[in-house]
PDB file of C-alpha atoms and ligand atoms in Angstrom:
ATOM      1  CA  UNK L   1      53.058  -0.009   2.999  1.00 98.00           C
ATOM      2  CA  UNK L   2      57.087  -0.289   3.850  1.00 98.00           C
ATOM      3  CA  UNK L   3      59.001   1.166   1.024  1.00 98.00           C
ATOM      4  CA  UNK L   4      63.061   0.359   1.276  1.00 98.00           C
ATOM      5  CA  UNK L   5      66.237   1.108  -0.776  1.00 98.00           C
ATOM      6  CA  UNK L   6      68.544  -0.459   0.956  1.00 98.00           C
ATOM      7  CA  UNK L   7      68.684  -4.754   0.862  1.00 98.00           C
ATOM      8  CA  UNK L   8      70.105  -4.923   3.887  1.00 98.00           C
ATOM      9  CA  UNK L   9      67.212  -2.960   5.553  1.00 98.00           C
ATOM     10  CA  UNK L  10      64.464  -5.203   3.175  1.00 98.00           C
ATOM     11  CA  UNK L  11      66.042  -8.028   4.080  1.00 98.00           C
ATOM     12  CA  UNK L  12      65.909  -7.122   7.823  1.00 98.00           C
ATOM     13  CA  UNK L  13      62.209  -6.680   7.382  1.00 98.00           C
ATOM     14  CA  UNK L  14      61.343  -9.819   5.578  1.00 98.00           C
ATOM     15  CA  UNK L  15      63.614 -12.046   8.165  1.00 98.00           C
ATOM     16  CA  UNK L  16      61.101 -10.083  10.597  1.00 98.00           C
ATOM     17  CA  UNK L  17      58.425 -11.001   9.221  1.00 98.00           C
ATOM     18  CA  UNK L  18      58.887 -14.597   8.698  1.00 98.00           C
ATOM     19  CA  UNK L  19      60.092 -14.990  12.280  1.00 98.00           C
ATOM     20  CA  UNK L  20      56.612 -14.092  13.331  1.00 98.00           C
ATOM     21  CA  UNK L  21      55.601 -16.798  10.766  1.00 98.00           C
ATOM     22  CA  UNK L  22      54.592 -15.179   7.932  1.00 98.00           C
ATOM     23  CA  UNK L  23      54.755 -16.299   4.300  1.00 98.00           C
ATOM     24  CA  UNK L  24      56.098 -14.029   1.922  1.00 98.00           C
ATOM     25  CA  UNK L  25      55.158 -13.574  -1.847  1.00 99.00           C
ATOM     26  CA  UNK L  26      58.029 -11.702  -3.878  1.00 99.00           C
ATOM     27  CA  UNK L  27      56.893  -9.988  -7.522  1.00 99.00           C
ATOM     28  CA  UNK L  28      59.707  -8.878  -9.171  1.00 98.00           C
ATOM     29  CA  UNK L  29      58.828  -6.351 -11.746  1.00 98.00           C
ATOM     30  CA  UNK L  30      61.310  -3.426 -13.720  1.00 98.00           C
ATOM     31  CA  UNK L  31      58.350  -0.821 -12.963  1.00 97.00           C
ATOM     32  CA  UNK L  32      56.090   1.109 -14.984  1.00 95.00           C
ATOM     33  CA  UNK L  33      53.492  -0.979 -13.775  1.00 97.00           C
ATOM     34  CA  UNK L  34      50.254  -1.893 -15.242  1.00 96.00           C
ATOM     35  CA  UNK L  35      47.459  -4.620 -15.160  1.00 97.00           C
ATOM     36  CA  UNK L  36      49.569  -7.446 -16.072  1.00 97.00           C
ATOM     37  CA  UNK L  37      52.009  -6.742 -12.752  1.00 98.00           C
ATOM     38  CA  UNK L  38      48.839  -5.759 -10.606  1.00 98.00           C
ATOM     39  CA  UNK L  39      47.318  -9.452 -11.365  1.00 98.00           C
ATOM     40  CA  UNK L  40      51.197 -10.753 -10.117  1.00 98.00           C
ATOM     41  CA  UNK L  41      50.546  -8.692  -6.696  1.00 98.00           C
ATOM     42  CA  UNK L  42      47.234 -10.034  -6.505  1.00 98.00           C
ATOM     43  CA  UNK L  43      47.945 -13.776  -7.033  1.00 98.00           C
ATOM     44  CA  UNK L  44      51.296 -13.401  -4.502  1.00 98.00           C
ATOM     45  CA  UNK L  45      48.623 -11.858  -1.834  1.00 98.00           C
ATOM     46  CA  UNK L  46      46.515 -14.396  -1.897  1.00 98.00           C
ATOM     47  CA  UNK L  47      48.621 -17.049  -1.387  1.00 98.00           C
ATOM     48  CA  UNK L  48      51.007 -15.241   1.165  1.00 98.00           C
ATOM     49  CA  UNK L  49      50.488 -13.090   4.517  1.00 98.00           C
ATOM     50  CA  UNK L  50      53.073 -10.799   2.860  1.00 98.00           C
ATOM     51  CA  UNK L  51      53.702  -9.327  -0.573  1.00 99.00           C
ATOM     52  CA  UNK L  52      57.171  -7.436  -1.027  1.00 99.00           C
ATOM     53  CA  UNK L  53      57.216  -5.841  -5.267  1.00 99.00           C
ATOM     54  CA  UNK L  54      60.922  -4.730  -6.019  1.00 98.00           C
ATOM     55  CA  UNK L  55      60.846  -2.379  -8.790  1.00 98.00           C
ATOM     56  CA  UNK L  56      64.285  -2.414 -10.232  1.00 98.00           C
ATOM     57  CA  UNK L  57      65.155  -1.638 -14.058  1.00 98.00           C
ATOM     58  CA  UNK L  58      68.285  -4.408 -13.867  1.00 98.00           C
ATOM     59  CA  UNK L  59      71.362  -2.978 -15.907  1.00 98.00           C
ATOM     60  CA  UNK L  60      72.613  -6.753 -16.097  1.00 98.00           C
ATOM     61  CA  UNK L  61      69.696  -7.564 -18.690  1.00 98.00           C
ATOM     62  CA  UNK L  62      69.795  -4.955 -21.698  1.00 97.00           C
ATOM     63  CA  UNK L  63      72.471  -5.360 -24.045  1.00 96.00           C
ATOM     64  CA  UNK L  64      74.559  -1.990 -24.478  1.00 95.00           C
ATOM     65  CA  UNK L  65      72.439  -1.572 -27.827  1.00 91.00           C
ATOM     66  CA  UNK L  66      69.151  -2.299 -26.033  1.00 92.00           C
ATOM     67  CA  UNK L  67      66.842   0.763 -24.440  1.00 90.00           C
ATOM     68  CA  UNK L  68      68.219   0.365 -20.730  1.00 96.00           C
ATOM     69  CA  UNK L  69      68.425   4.347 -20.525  1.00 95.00           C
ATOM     70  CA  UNK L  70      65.122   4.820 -22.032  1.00 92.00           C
ATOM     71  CA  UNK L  71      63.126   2.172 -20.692  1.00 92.00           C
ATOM     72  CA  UNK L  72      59.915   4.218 -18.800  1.00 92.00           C
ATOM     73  CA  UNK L  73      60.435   4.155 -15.252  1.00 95.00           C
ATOM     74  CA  UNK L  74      57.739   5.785 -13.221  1.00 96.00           C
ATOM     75  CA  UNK L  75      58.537   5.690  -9.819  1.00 97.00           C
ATOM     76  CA  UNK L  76      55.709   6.966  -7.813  1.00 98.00           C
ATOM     77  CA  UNK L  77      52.828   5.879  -9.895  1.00 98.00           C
ATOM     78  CA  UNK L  78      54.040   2.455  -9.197  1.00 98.00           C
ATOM     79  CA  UNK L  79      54.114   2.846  -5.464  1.00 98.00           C
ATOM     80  CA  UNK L  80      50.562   4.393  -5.483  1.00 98.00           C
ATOM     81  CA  UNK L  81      49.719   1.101  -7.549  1.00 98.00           C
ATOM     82  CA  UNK L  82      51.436  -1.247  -4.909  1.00 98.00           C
ATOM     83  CA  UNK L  83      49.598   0.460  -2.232  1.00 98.00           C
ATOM     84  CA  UNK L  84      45.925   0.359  -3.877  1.00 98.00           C
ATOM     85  CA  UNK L  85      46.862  -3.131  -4.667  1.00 98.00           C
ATOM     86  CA  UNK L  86      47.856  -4.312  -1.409  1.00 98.00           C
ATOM     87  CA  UNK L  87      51.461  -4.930  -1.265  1.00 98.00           C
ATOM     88  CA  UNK L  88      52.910  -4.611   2.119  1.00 98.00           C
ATOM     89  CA  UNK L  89      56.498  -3.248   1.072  1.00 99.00           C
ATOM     90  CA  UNK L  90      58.645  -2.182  -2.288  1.00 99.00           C
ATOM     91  CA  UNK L  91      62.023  -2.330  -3.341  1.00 99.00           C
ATOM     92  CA  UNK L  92      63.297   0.339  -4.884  1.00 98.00           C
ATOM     93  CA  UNK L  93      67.307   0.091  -5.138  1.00 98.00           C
ATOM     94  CA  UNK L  94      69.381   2.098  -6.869  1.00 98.00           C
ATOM     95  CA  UNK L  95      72.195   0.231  -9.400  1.00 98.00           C
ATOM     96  CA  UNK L  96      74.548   0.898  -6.994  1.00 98.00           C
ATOM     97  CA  UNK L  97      73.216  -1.058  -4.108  1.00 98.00           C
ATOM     98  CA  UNK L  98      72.370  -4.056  -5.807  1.00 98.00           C
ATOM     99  CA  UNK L  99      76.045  -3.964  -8.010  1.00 98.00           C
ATOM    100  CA  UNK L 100      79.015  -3.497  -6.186  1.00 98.00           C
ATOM    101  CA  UNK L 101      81.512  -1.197  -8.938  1.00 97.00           C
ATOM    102  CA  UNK L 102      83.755  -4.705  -9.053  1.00 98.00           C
ATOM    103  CA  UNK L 103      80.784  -7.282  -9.040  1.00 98.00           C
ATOM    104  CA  UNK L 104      82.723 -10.423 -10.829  1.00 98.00           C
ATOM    105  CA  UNK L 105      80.061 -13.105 -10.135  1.00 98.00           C
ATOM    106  CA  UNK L 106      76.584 -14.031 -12.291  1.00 98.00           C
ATOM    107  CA  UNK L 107      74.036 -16.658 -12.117  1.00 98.00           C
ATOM    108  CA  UNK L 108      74.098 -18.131 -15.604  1.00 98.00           C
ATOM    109  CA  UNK L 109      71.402 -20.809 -17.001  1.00 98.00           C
ATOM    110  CA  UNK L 110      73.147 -22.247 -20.135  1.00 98.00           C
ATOM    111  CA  UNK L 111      70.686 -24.210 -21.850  1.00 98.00           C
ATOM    112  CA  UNK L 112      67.412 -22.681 -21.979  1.00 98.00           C
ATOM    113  CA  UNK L 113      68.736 -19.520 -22.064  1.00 98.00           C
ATOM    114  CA  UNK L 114      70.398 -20.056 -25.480  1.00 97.00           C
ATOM    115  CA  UNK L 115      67.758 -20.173 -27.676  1.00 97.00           C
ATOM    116  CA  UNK L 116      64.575 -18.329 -28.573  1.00 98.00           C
ATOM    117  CA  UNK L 117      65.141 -14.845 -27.232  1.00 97.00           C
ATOM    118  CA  UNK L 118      68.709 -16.291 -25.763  1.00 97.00           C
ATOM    119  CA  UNK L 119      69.431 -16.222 -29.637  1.00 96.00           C
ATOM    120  CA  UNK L 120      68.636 -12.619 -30.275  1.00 91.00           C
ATOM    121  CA  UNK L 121      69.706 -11.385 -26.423  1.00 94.00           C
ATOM    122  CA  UNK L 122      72.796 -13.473 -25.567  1.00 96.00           C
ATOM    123  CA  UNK L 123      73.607 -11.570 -22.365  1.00 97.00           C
ATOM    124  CA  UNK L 124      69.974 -11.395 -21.801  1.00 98.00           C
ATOM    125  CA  UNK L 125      68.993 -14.388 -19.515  1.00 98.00           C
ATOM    126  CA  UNK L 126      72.209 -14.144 -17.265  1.00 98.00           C
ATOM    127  CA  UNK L 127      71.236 -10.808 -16.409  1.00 98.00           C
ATOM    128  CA  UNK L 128      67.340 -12.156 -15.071  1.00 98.00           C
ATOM    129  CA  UNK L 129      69.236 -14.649 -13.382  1.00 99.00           C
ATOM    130  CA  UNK L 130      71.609 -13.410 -10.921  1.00 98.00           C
ATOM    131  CA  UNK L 131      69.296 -10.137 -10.197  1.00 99.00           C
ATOM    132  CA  UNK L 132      66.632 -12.430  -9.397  1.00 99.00           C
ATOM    133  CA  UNK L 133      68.920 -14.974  -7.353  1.00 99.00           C
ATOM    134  CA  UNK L 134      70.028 -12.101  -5.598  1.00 98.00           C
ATOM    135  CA  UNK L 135      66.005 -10.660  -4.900  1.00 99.00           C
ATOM    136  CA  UNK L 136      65.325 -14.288  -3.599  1.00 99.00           C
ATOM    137  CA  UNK L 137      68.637 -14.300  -0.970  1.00 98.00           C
ATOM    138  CA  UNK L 138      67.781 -10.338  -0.053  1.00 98.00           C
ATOM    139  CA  UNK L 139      63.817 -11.715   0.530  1.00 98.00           C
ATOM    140  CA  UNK L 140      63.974 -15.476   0.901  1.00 98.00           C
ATOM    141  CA  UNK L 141      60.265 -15.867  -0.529  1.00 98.00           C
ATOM    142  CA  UNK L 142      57.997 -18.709   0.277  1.00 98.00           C
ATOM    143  CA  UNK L 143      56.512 -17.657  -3.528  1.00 99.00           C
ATOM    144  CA  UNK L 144      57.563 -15.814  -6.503  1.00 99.00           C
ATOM    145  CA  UNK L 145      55.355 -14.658  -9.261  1.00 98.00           C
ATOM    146  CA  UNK L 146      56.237 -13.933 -12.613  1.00 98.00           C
ATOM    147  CA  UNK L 147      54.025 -13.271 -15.407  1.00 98.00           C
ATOM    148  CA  UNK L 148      53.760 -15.797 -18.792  1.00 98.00           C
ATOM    149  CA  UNK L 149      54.182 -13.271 -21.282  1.00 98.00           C
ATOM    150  CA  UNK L 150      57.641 -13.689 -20.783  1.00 98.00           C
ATOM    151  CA  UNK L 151      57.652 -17.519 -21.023  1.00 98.00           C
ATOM    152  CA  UNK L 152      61.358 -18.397 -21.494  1.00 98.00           C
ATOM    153  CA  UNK L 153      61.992 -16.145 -18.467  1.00 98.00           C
ATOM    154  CA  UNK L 154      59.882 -18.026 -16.264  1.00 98.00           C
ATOM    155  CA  UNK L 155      61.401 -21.736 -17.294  1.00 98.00           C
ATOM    156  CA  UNK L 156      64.764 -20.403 -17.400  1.00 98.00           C
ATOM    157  CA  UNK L 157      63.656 -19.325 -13.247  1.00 98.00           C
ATOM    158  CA  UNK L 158      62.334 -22.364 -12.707  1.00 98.00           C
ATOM    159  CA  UNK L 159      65.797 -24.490 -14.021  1.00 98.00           C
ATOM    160  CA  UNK L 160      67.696 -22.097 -11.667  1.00 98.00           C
ATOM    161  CA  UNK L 161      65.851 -22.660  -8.697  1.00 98.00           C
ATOM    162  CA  UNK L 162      65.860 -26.099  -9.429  1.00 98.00           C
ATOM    163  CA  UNK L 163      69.681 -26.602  -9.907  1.00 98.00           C
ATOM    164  CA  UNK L 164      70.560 -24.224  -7.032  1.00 98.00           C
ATOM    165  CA  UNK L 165      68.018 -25.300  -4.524  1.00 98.00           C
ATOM    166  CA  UNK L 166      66.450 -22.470  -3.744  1.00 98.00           C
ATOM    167  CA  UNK L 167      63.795 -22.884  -1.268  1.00 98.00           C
ATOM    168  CA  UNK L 168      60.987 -20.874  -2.956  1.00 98.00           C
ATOM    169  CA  UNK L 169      58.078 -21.872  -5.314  1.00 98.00           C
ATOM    170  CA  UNK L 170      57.771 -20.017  -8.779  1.00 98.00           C
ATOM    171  CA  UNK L 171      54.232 -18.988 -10.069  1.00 98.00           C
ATOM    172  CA  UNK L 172      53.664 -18.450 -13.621  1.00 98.00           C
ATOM    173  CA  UNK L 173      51.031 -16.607 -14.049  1.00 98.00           C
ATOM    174  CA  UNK L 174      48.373 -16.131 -17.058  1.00 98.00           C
ATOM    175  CA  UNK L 175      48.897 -13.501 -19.494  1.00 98.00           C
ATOM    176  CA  UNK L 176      46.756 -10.296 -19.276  1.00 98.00           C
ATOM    177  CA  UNK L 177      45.653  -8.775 -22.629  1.00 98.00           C
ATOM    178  CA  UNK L 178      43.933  -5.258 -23.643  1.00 95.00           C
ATOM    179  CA  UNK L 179      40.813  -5.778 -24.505  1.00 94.00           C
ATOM    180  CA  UNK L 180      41.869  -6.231 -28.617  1.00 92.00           C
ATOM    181  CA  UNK L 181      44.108  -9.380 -27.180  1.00 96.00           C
ATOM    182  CA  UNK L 182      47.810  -7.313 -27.409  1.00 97.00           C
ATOM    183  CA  UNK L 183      49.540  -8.545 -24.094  1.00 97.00           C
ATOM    184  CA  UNK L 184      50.462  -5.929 -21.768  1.00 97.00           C
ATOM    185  CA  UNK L 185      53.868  -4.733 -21.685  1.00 94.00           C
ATOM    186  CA  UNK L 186      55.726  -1.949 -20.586  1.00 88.00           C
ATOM    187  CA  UNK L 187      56.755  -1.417 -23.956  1.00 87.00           C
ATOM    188  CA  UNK L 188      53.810  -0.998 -25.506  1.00 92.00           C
ATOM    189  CA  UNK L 189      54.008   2.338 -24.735  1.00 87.00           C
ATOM    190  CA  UNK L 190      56.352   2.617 -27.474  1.00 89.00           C
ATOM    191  CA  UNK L 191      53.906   1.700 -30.463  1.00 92.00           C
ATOM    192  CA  UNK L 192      52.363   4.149 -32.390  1.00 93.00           C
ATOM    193  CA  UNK L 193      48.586   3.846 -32.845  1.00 92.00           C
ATOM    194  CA  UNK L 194      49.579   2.106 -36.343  1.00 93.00           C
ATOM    195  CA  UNK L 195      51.751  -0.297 -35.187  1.00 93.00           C
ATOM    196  CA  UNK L 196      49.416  -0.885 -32.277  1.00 94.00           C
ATOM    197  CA  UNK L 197      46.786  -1.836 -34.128  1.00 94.00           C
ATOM    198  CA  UNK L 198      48.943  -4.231 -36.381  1.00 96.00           C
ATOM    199  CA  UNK L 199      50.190  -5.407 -33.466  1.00 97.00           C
ATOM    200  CA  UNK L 200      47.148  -7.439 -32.874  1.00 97.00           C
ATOM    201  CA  UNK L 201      48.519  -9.914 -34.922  1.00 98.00           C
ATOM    202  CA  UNK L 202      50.309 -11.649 -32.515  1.00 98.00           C
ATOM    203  CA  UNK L 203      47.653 -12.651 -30.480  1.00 98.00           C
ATOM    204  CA  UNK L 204      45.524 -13.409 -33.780  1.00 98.00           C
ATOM    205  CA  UNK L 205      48.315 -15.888 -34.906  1.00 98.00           C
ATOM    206  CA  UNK L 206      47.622 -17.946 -31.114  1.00 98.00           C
ATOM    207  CA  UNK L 207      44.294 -18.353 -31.536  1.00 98.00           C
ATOM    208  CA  UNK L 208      45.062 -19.233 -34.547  1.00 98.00           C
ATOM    209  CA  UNK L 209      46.961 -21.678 -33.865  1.00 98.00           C
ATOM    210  CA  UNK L 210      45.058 -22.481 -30.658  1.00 97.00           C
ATOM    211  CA  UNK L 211      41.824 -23.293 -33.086  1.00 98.00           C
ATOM    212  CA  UNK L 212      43.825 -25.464 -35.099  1.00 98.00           C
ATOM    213  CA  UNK L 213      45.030 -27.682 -32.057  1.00 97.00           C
ATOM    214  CA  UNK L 214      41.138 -27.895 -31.201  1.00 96.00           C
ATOM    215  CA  UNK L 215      40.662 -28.806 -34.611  1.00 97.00           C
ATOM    216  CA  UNK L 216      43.299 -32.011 -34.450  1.00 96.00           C
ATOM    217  CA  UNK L 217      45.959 -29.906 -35.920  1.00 97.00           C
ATOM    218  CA  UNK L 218      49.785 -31.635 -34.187  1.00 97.00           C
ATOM    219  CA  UNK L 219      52.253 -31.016 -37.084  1.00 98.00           C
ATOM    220  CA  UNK L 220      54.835 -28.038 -35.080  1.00 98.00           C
ATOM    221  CA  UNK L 221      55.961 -27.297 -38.553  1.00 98.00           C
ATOM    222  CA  UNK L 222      52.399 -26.656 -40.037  1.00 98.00           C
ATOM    223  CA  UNK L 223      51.350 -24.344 -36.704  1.00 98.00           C
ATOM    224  CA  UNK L 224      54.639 -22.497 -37.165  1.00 98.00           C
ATOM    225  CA  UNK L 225      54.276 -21.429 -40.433  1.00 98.00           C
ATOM    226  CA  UNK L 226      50.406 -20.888 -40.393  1.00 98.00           C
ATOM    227  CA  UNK L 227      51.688 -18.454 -37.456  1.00 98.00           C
ATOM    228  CA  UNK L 228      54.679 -16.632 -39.670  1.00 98.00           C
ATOM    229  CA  UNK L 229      52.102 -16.260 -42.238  1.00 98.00           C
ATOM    230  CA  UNK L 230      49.620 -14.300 -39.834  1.00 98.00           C
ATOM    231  CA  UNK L 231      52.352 -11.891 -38.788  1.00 98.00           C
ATOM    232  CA  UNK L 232      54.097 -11.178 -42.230  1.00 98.00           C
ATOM    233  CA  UNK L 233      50.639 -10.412 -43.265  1.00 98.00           C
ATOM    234  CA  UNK L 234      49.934  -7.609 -41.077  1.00 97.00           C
ATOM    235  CA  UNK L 235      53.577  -6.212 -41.877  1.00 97.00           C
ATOM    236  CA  UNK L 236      55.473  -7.912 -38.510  1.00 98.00           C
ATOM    237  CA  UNK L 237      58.831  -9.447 -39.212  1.00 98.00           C
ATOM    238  CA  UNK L 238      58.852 -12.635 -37.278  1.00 98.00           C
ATOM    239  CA  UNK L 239      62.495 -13.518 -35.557  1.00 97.00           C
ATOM    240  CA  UNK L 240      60.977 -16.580 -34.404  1.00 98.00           C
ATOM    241  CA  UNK L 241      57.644 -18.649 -34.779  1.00 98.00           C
ATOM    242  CA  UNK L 242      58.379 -21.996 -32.414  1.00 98.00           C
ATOM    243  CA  UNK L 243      56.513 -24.832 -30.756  1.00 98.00           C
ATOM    244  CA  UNK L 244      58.199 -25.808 -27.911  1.00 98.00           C
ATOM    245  CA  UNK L 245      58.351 -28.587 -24.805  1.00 98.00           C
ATOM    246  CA  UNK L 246      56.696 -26.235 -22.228  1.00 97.00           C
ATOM    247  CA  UNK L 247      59.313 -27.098 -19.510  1.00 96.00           C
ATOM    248  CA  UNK L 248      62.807 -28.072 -21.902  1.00 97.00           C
ATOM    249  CA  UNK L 249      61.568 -25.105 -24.328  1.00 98.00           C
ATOM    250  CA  UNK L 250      63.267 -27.779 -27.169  1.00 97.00           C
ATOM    251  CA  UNK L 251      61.376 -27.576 -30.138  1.00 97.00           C
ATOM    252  CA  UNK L 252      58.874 -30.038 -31.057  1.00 98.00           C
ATOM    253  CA  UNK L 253      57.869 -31.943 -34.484  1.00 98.00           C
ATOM    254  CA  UNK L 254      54.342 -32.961 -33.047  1.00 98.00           C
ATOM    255  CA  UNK L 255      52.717 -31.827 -30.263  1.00 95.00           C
ATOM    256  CA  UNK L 256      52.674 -32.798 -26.935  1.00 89.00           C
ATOM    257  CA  UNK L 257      48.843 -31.886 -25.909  1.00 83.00           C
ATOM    258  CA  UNK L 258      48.839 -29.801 -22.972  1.00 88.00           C
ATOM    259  CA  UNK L 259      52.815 -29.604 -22.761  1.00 95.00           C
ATOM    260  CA  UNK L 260      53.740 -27.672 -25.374  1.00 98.00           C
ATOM    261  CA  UNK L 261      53.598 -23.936 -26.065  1.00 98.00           C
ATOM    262  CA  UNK L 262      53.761 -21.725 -29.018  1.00 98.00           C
ATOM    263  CA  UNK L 263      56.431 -18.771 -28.761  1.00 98.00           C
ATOM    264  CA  UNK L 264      56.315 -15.529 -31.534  1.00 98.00           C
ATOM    265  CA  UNK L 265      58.516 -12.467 -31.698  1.00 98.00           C
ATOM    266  CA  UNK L 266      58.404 -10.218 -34.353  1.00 98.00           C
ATOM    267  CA  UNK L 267      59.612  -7.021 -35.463  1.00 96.00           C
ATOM    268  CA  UNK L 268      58.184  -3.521 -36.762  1.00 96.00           C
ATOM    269  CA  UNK L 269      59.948  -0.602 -37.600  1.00 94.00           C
ATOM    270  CA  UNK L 270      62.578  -0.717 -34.931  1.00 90.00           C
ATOM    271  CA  UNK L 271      60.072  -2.498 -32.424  1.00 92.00           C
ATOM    272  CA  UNK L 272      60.571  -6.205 -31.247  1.00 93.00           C
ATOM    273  CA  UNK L 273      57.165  -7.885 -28.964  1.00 96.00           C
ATOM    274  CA  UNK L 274      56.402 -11.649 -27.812  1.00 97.00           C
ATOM    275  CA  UNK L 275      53.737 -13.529 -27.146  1.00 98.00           C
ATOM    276  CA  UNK L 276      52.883 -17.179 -26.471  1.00 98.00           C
ATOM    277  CA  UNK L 277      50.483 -19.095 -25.802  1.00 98.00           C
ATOM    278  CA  UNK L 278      49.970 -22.754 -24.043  1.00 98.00           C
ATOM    279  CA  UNK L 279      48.587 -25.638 -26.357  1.00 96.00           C
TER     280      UNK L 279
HETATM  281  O1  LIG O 301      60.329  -9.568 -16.147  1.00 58.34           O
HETATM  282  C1  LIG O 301      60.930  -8.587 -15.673  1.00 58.34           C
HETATM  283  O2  LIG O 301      60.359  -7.519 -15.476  1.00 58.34           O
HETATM  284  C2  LIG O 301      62.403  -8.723 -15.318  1.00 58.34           C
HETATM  285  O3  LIG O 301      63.071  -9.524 -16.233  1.00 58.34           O
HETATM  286  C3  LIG O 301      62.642  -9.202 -13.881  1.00 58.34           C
HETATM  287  C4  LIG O 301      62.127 -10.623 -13.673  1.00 58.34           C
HETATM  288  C5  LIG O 301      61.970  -8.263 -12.909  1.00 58.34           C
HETATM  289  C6  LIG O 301      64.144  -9.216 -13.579  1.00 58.34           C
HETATM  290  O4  LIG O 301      64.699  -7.954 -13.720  1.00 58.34           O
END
């Protein structure tokens, strides 16, 4: 496995390898890797000769309040996992080489990105945006894979590649859950065995609401608050409870079966997780 620093040198590599006629499947994670990114790098490898995972904890995304400086980063462990797992090179930049000092441009999405988590993080999504318009002009991937659990993240993606043509298909790929049903995250790591077993009301509230779809349930409003309910009861704060046009994320009165999705966030003690499901 290649490992590079410098996007020049990666890019250099990947123009390489696609000469020779290879397809190339990009996973762009922020590190401290774990199930949920290993499923990424094994979906991208089996649709693509290549596999490049750029591990990069992007400045441009946390909000001066939000925990850039102690977000886990565990650099080796994650290249051991990329190796077991079969990726064929990482990218491991410093700030520096991916932000000039005077960087004045940004890739900005402006109507997604407003809402939902846009609401709570209003620097948030311009931040995913240009790092990840500047991974796909330092790799030029045939395929990028990014994971559902962060759902807004993966339409707001999908809206920028389509406005700005960029040659490269996105893969969203299913969520991957402990065995209780709490998503993994990187954050996770900062529950405490209380609030991680609380937190399993998030996932309770989709299959909550997932059984009442089955059961002819298509009010938004009624899903919505059946799914607040759930999360206040186990002591979460919900910022947001939504059912939402998969592909606009605008939010919905009745559902649209098999095009809509149900987003949660919710708060504990200082601690802020999503989930969502498909419905
Ligand atoms: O989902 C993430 O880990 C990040 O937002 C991403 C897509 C790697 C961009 O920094």
């Amino acid at each position: 496995m290649e490992s590079f620093r410098n996007p020049a040198e990666l890019h250099a590599w990947c123009a390489a390898e696609k000469r020779l006629g290879r397809a190339i499947g990009l996973v762009p994670t922020m590190g401290c890797l774990h199930e949920g990114h290993l499923s990424l790098i094994r979906l991208a490898k089996e649709r693509c000769d290549r596999v490049v995972v750029s591990v990069f904890v992007n400045p441009t995304q946390f909000a001066p309040n939000e925990d850039y400086d102690a977000y886990p980063r565990r650099e080796q462990a994650d290249l051991d996992l990329c190796e077991r797992t079969g990726a064929d090179a990482v990218f491991l930049p410093a700030p520096a080489a991916m932000y000039a000092q005077d960087a004045s441009c940004r890739v900005e999405e402006t109507l997604l990105a407003k809402t939902l988590e846009g609401a709570q993080r209003p620097t948030h999504f311009a931040g995913v945006c240009t790092v990840v318009a500047k991974l796909f002009n330092i790799v030029q991937p045939d395929l990028a894979v990014f994971g559902q659990k962060d759902f807004q993240q993966v339409a707001v993606i999908r809206r920028m590649v389509r406005d700005l043509d960029f040659p490269v298909e996105i893969l969203r790929a299913p969520i991957v859950r402990d065995a209780d049903g709490l998503a993994l995250s990187s954050r996770n790591a900062y529950l405490t065995p209380q609030n991680r077993a609380s937190a399993r009301c998030l996932s309770r509230a989709l299959r909550q609401a997932q059984d009442a779809v089955a059961q002819g349930q298509r009010d938004a409003a009624a899903i919505e608050a059946a799914a607040r309910e759930t999360l206040q009861a186990a002591g979460w704060a919900p910022d947001y409870a939504a059912v939402v046009d998969a592909e606009t994320l605008m939010p919905l009165q009745t559902l649209l079966p098999g095009a809509s999705a149900l987003l949660l966030a919710a708060r504990k003690d200082g601690l802020r997780l999503i989930d969502n499901t498909l419905l």
